[in-house]
Structures are given as C-alpha cells and as structure tokens.
Tab-separated table of C-alpha atoms and ligand atoms in Angstrom:
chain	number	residue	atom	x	y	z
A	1	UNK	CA	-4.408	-8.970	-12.009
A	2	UNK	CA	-4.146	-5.947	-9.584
A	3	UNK	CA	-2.583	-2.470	-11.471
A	4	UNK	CA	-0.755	0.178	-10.237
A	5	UNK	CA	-1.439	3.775	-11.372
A	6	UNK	CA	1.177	5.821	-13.167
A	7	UNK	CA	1.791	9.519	-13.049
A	8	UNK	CA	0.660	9.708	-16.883
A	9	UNK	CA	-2.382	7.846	-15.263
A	10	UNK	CA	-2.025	4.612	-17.448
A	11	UNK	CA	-2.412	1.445	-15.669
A	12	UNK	CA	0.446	-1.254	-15.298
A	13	UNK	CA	-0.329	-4.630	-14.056
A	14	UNK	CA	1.502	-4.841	-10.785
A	15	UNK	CA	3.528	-8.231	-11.564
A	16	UNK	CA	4.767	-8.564	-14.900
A	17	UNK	CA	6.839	-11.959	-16.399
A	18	UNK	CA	10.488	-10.719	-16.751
A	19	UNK	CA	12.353	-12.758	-19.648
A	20	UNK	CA	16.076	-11.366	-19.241
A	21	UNK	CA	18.772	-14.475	-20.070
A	22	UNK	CA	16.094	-16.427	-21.869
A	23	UNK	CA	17.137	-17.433	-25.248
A	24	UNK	CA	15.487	-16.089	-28.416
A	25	UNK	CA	14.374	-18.722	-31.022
A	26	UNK	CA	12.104	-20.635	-28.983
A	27	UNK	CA	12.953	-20.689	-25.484
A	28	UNK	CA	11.371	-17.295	-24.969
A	29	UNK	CA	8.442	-17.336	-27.313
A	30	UNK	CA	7.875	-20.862	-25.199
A	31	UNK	CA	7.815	-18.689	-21.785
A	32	UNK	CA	5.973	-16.029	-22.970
A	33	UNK	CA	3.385	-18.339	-24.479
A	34	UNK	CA	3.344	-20.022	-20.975
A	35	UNK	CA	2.370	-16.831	-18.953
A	36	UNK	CA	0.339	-15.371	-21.091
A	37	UNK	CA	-1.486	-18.429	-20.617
A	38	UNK	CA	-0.799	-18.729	-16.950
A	39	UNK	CA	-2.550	-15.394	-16.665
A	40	UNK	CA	0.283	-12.743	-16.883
A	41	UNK	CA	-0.301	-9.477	-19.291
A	42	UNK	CA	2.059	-7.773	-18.808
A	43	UNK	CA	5.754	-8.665	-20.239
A	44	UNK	CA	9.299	-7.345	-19.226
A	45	UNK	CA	11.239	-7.302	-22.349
A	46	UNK	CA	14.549	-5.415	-23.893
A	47	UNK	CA	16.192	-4.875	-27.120
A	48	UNK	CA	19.443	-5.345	-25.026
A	49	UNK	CA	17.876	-9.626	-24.129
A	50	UNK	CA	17.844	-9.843	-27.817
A	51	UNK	CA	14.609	-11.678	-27.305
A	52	UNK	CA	11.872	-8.797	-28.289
A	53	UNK	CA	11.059	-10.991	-31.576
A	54	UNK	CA	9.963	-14.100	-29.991
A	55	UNK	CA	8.243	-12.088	-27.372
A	56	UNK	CA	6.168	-10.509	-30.342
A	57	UNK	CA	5.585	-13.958	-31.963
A	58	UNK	CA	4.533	-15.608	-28.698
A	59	UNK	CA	2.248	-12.495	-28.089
A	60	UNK	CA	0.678	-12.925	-31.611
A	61	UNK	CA	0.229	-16.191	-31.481
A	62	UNK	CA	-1.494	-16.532	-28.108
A	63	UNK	CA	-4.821	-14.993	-29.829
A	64	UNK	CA	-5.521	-12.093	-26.722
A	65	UNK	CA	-6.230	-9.330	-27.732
A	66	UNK	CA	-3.223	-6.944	-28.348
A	67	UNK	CA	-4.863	-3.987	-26.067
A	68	UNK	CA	-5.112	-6.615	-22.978
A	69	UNK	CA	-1.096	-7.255	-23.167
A	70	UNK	CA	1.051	-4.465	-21.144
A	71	UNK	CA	4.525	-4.574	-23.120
A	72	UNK	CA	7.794	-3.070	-21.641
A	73	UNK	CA	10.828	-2.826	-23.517
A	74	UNK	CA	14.067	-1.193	-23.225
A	75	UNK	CA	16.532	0.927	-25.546
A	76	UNK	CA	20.099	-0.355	-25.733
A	77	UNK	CA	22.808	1.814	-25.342
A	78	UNK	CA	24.406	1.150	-28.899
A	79	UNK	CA	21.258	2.704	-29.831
A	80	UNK	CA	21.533	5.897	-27.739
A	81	UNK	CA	21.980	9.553	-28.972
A	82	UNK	CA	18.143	11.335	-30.845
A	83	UNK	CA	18.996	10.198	-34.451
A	84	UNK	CA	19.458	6.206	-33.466
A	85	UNK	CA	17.109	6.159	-30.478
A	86	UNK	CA	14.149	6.543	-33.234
A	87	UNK	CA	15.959	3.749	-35.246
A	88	UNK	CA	16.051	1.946	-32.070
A	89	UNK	CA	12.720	2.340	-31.266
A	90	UNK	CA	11.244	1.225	-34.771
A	91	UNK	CA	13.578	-1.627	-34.611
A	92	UNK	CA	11.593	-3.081	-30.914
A	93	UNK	CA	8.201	-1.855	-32.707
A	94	UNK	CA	8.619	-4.288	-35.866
A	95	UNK	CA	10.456	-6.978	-33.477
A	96	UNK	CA	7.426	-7.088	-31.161
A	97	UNK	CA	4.917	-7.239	-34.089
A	98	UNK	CA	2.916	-4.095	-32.719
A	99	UNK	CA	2.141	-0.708	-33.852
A	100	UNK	CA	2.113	0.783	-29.884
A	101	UNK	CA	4.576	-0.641	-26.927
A	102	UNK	CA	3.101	0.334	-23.468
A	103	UNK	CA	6.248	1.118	-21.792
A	104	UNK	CA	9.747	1.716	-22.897
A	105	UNK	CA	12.665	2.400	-21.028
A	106	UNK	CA	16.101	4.048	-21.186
A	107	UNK	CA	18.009	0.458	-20.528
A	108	UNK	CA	21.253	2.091	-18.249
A	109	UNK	CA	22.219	5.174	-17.648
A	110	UNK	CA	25.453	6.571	-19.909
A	111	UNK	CA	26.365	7.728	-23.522
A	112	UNK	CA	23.927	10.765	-25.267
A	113	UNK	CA	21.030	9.580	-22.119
A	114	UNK	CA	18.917	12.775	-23.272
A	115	UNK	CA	19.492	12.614	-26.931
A	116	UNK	CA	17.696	9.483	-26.362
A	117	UNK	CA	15.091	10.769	-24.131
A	118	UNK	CA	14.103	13.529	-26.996
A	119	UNK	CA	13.450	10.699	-29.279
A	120	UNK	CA	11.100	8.569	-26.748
A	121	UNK	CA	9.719	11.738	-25.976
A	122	UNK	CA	8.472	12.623	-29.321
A	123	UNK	CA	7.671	8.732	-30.214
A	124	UNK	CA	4.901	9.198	-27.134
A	125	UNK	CA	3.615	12.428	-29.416
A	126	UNK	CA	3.307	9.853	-32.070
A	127	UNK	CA	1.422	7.410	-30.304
A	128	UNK	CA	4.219	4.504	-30.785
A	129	UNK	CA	4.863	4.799	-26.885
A	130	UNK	CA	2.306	4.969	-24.594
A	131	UNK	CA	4.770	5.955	-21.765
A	132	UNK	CA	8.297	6.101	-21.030
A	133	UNK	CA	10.626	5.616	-18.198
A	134	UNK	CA	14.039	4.904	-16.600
A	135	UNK	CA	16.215	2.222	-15.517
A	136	UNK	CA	19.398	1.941	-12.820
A	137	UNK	CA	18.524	5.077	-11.911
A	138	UNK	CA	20.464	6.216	-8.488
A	139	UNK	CA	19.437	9.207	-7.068
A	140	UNK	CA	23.129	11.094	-8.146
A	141	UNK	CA	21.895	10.116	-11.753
A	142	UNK	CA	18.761	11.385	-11.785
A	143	UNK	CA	19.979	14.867	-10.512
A	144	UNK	CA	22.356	14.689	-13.454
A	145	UNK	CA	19.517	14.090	-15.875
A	146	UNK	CA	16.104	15.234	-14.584
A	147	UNK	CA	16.559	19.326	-15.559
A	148	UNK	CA	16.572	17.631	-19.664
A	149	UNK	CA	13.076	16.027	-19.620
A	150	UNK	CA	10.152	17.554	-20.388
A	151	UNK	CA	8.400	13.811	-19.849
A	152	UNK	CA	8.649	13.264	-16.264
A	153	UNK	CA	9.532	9.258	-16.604
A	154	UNK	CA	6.394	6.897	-14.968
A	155	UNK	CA	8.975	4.537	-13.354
A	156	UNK	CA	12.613	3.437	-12.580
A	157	UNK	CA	13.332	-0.489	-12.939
A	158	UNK	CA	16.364	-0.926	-10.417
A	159	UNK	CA	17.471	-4.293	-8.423
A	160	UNK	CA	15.177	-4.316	-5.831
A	161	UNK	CA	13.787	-6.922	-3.563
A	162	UNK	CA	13.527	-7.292	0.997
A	163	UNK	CA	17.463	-7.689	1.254
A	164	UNK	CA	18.021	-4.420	-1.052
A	165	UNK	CA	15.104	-2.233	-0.929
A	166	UNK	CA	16.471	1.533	-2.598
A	167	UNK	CA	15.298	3.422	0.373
A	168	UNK	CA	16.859	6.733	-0.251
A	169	UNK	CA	15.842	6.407	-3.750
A	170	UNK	CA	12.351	5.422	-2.996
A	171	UNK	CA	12.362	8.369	-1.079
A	172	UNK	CA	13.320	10.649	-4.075
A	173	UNK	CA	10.989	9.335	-6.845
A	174	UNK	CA	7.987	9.273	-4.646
A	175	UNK	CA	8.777	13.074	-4.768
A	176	UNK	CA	8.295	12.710	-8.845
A	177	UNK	CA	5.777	10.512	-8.419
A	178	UNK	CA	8.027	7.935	-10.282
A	179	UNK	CA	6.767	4.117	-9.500
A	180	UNK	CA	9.553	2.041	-8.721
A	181	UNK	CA	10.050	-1.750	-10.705
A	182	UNK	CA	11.833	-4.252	-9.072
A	183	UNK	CA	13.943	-6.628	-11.168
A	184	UNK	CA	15.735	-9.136	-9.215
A	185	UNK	CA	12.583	-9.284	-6.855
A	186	UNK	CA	13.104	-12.946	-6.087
A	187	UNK	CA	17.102	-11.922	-5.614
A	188	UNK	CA	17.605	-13.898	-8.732
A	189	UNK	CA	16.726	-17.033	-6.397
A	190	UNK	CA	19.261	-16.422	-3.719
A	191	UNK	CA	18.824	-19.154	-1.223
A	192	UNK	CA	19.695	-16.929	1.551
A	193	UNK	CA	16.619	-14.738	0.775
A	194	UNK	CA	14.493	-17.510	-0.338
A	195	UNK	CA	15.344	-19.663	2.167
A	196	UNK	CA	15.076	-16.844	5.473
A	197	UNK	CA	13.524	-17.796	8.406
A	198	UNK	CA	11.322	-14.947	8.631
A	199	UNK	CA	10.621	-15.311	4.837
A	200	UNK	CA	9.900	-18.824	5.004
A	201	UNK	CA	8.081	-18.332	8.236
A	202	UNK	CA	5.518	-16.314	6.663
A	203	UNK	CA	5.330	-19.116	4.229
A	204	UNK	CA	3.921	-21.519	6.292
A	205	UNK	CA	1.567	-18.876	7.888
A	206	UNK	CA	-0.136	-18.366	4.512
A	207	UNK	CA	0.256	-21.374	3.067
A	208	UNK	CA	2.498	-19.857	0.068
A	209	UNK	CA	5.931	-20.234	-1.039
A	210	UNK	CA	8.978	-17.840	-0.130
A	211	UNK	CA	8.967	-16.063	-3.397
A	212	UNK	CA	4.931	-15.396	-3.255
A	213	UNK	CA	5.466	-13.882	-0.066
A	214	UNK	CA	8.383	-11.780	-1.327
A	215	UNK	CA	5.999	-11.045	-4.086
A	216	UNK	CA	2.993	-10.045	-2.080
A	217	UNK	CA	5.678	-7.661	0.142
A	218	UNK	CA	6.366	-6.106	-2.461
A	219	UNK	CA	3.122	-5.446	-4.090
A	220	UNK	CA	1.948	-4.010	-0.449
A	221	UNK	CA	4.960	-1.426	-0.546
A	222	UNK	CA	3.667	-0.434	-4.009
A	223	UNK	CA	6.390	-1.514	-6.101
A	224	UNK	CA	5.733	-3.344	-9.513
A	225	UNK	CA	7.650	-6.652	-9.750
A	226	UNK	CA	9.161	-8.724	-12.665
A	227	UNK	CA	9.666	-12.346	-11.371
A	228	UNK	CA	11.320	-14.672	-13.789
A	229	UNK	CA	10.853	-18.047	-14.069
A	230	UNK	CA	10.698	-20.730	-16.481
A	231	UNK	CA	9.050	-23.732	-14.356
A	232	UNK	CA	5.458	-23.606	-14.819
A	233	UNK	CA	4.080	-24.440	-11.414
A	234	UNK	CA	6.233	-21.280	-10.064
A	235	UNK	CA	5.537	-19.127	-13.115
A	236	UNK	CA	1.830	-19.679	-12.273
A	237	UNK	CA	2.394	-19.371	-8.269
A	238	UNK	CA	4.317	-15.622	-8.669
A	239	UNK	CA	0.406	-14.364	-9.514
A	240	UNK	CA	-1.344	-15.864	-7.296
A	241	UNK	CA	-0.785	-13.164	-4.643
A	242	UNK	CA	-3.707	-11.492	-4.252
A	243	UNK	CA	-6.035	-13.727	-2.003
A	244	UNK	CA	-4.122	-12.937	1.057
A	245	UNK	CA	-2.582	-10.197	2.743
A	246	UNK	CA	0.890	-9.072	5.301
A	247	UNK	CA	-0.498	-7.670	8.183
A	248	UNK	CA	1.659	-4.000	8.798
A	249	UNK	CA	3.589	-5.604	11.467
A	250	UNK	CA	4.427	-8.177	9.054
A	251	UNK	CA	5.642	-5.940	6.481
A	252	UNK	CA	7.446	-4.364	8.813
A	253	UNK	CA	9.606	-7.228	9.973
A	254	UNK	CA	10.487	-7.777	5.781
A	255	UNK	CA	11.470	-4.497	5.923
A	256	UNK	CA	13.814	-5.088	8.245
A	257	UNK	CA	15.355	-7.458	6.428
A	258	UNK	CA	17.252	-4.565	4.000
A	259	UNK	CA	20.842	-5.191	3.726
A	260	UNK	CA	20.907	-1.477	2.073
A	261	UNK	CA	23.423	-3.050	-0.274
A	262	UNK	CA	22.865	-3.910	-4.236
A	263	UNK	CA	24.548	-6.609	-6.100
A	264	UNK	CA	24.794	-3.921	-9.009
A	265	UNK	CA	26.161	-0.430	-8.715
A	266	UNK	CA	25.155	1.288	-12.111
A	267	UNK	CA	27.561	4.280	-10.394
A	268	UNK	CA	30.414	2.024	-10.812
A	269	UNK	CA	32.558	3.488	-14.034
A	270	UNK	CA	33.734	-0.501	-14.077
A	271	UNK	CA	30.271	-1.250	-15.118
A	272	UNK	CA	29.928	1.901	-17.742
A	273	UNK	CA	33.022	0.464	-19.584
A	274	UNK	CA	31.442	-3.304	-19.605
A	275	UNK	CA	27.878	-1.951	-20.839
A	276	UNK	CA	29.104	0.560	-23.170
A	277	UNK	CA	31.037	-1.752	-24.783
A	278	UNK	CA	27.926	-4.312	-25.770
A	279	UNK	CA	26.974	-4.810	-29.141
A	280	UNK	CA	23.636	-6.142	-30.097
A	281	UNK	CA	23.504	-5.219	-33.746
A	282	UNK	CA	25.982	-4.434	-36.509
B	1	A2P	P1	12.960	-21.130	-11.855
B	1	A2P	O1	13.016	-20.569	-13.258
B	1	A2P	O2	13.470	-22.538	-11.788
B	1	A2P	O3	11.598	-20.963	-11.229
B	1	A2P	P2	14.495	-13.172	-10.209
B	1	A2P	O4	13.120	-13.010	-10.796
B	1	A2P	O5	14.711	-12.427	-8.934
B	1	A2P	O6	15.590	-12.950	-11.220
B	1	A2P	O7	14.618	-14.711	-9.767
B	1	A2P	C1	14.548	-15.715	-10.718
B	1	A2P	C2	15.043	-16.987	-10.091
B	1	A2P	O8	14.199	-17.357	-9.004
B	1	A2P	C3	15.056	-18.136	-11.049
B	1	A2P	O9	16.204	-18.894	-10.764
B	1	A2P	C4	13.785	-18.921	-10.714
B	1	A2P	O10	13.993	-20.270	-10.958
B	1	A2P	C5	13.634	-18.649	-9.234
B	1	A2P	N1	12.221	-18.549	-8.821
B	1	A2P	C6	11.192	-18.020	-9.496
B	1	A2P	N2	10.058	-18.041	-8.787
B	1	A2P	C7	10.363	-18.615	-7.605
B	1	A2P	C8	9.625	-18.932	-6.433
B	1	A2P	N3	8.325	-18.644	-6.333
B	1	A2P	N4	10.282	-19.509	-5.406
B	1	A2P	C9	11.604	-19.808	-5.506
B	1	A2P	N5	12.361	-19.549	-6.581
B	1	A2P	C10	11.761	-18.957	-7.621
C-alpha cells in the first residue's frame, strides 16, 4: 500500500476502508475483518458511526500486528468542549481496544470546536494520539478557527471525489500543508459518476472498473481516499490501484469533470441544528 506524508511527517496509507452506515454488532467487525484481510491497514472510523467497538474487535482479532494498522477516528460533537473531549477521547481508546489511535479528527465543525482541539492537542503530548486533524472544513471555517491551534491539523476529511473536487479549499490547505481526505470518493456510488463516459472510458483503457479509476485519480492528485464497500470482490478491487497509471492529459480530462458543487454544505446553519442535535451516548 502506497502512503502519503503528513506535515507531522507520519505516514498514512493513501486508501483507507471507510465504515460510516455499517452496523455495529457484527456487520462492521465482519467488514473490517474482510479488509484487513483483503490488504487494507488503514481504517476510517468515528465515535459518531457508533461502530469504533467492533472495529477494535475485528482489529484484535485479525492477529496483525497493532503498529501495521493506521486507525482514524473522529470526536462527536456531544462530546465537544476541553473537559468532555478527553472523556471522549478515552471513550474511542477503550472502544478500539488500543492504547494509541493514529489519527483523530474533530468530526464537524460547531459547538466549543477549540475547547476540543486543546484536549486532542494535549492527548498527542500524551502519546494517545499520534496526530490530529479536521473534518468539513470550508475555507470560511478554517479562518474562524486556525488563529486557536497551536497543532497545525495533518488533514481535512471533506466530500470529495471528480464531480466535487474542493478546489478553492485545496488551494488553501496546501498553504498549511494540510492533506486533504476524500469521503464520498466513489460519490457514494452515484451512477452518474460511476457510470460517465469518460470515467468508464478510462475503464476499458486499463482494464479496471469506474471506481478504481476514480480511485487511482485521486491518489495521482494526492488526496487520501476512504472507499466503502461491503462486497468483497470491490472491497478488494478499490486497492488494487497501483499497477497502472493516468497519463497528465488523462487526469486532466477527470478534472474537468468538477461540478464545483457538494452534496453537503457543513456552512449550512440547517445542517448545524440537525448535527448538534445527535446523541450518541447518554
Ligand atoms: P458496494 O458496497 O455494493 O460495493 P463511497 O465510498 O463514495 O461512499 O461509495 C460507496 C458506494 O459505492 C457503495 O454503495 C458501494 O457499494 C459502491 N462501490 C464501492 N466500490 C465500488 C466500485 N469499485 N465500483 C462501483 N461501486 C462501488
């Protein structure tokens, strides 16, 4: 598995198995099981998928060794604010079964954002986080919170994939050195994007599936991806990216593809309300 250098210098596999809207209590400890075996090491998890303990099981379980497995998790916003971030962030330590996670995020973007920072921050002092970083970032909300970190964050995990690719933000973290993640890479298997003729075209040239080549694109434009799937064949394909290679013009004609538009607008005061208001624990 290729990796992709961080500003802290750590190394993050470049594709990493996402598990949002699996179920906990088997489904997900059965897909995580699967990948690891499939080849993935690196695993996209969040205290807000409720799923971080069977993503610890399955990881336990699979008998690699822990130091070979790249974990990302997320804080929830119920757990936001310095005092119940460290809760928080003990809570997805003795859910995942591990004394270290790799990566955590800030989940989404509202409530006491740098009360919760502190606490990551210091947990990183501690050695419980190896690095931290941000999520549905846009570049308004970053200039509200960047001046209250002393940890410049090692990436932002926004929607990104060829029909939304963040170009203004791109623009800004690259500044930061701040690696973008893409969730939604595959557009959450939009046919329109799986299923584009110069997409599919591309396909055929390479003898790989549309979301491989979507995959590969987005590897090339140095963004780390988090495909999801639960059927094995595809679960195993998404990896197998690295034998072959866009030529520029044929990166360029994906880029072209950008629509400039996101299905999700973390801006949106709409979606504040929804997230704010979701419990995960008592
Ligand atoms: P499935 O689980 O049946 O493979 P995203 O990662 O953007 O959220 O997209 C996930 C969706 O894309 C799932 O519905 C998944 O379905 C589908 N998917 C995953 N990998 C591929 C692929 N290589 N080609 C087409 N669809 C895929």
């Amino acid at each position: 598995m290729k990796t992709i250098q961080l500003n802290n210098n750590q190394e993050i596999p470049a594709v990493g198995f996402g598990v949002f809207m699996i179920p906990n209590d088997g489904p997900t400890y059965d897909a995580t099981l699967a990948a690891l075996k499939a080849g993935y090491r690196h695993i996209d998890t969040a205290a807000g998928y409720m799923n971080e303990s069977d993503v610890g099981k399955a990881i336990k379980d699979s008998g690699i060794d822990r130091k070979e497995i790249f974990i990302t998790s997320k804080l929830w916003l119920q757990d936001y604010g310095y005092e119940n971030a460290k809760k928080g962030i003990e809570t997805s330590l003795k859910y995942l079964q591990t004394d270290y996670i790799d990566l955590y995020l800030l989940h989404q973007p509202y409530g006491d954002y740098l009360g919760a920072w502190k606490a990551l921050e210091e947990a990183v002092e501690e050695g419980k986080i190896k690095s931290i970083g941000i999520s549905n970032i846009t570049v308004n909300l970053w200039n509200k919170f960047k001046n209250g970190m002393n940890i410049t964050p090692v990436v932002n995990q926004v929607e990104f994939n060829p029909f939304t690719q963040q170009r203004e933000l791109r623009k800004v973290m690259e500044e930061s050195n701040i690696k973008l993640e893409a969730w939604y890479p595959l557009g959450h298997g939009n046919k329109d994007l799986l299923e584009n003729e110069t997409i599919v075209s591309l396909a055929n040239k390479y003898n790989k599936n549309a979301g491989q080549i979507i995959l590969r694109w987005i590897y090339q434009e140095g963004v780390i991806s988090l495909p999801k799937s639960t059927n094995p064949q595809r679960m195993q394909g998404n990896i197998d990216i690295f034998d072959f290679e866009l030529t520029q013009e044929e990166t360029e004609t994906i880029q072209a593809l950008d629509t400039g538009k996101a299905t999700h607008n973390p801006e949106d005061p709409a979606n504040e309300t929804r997230l704010m208001g979701l419990k995960i624990h008592d």
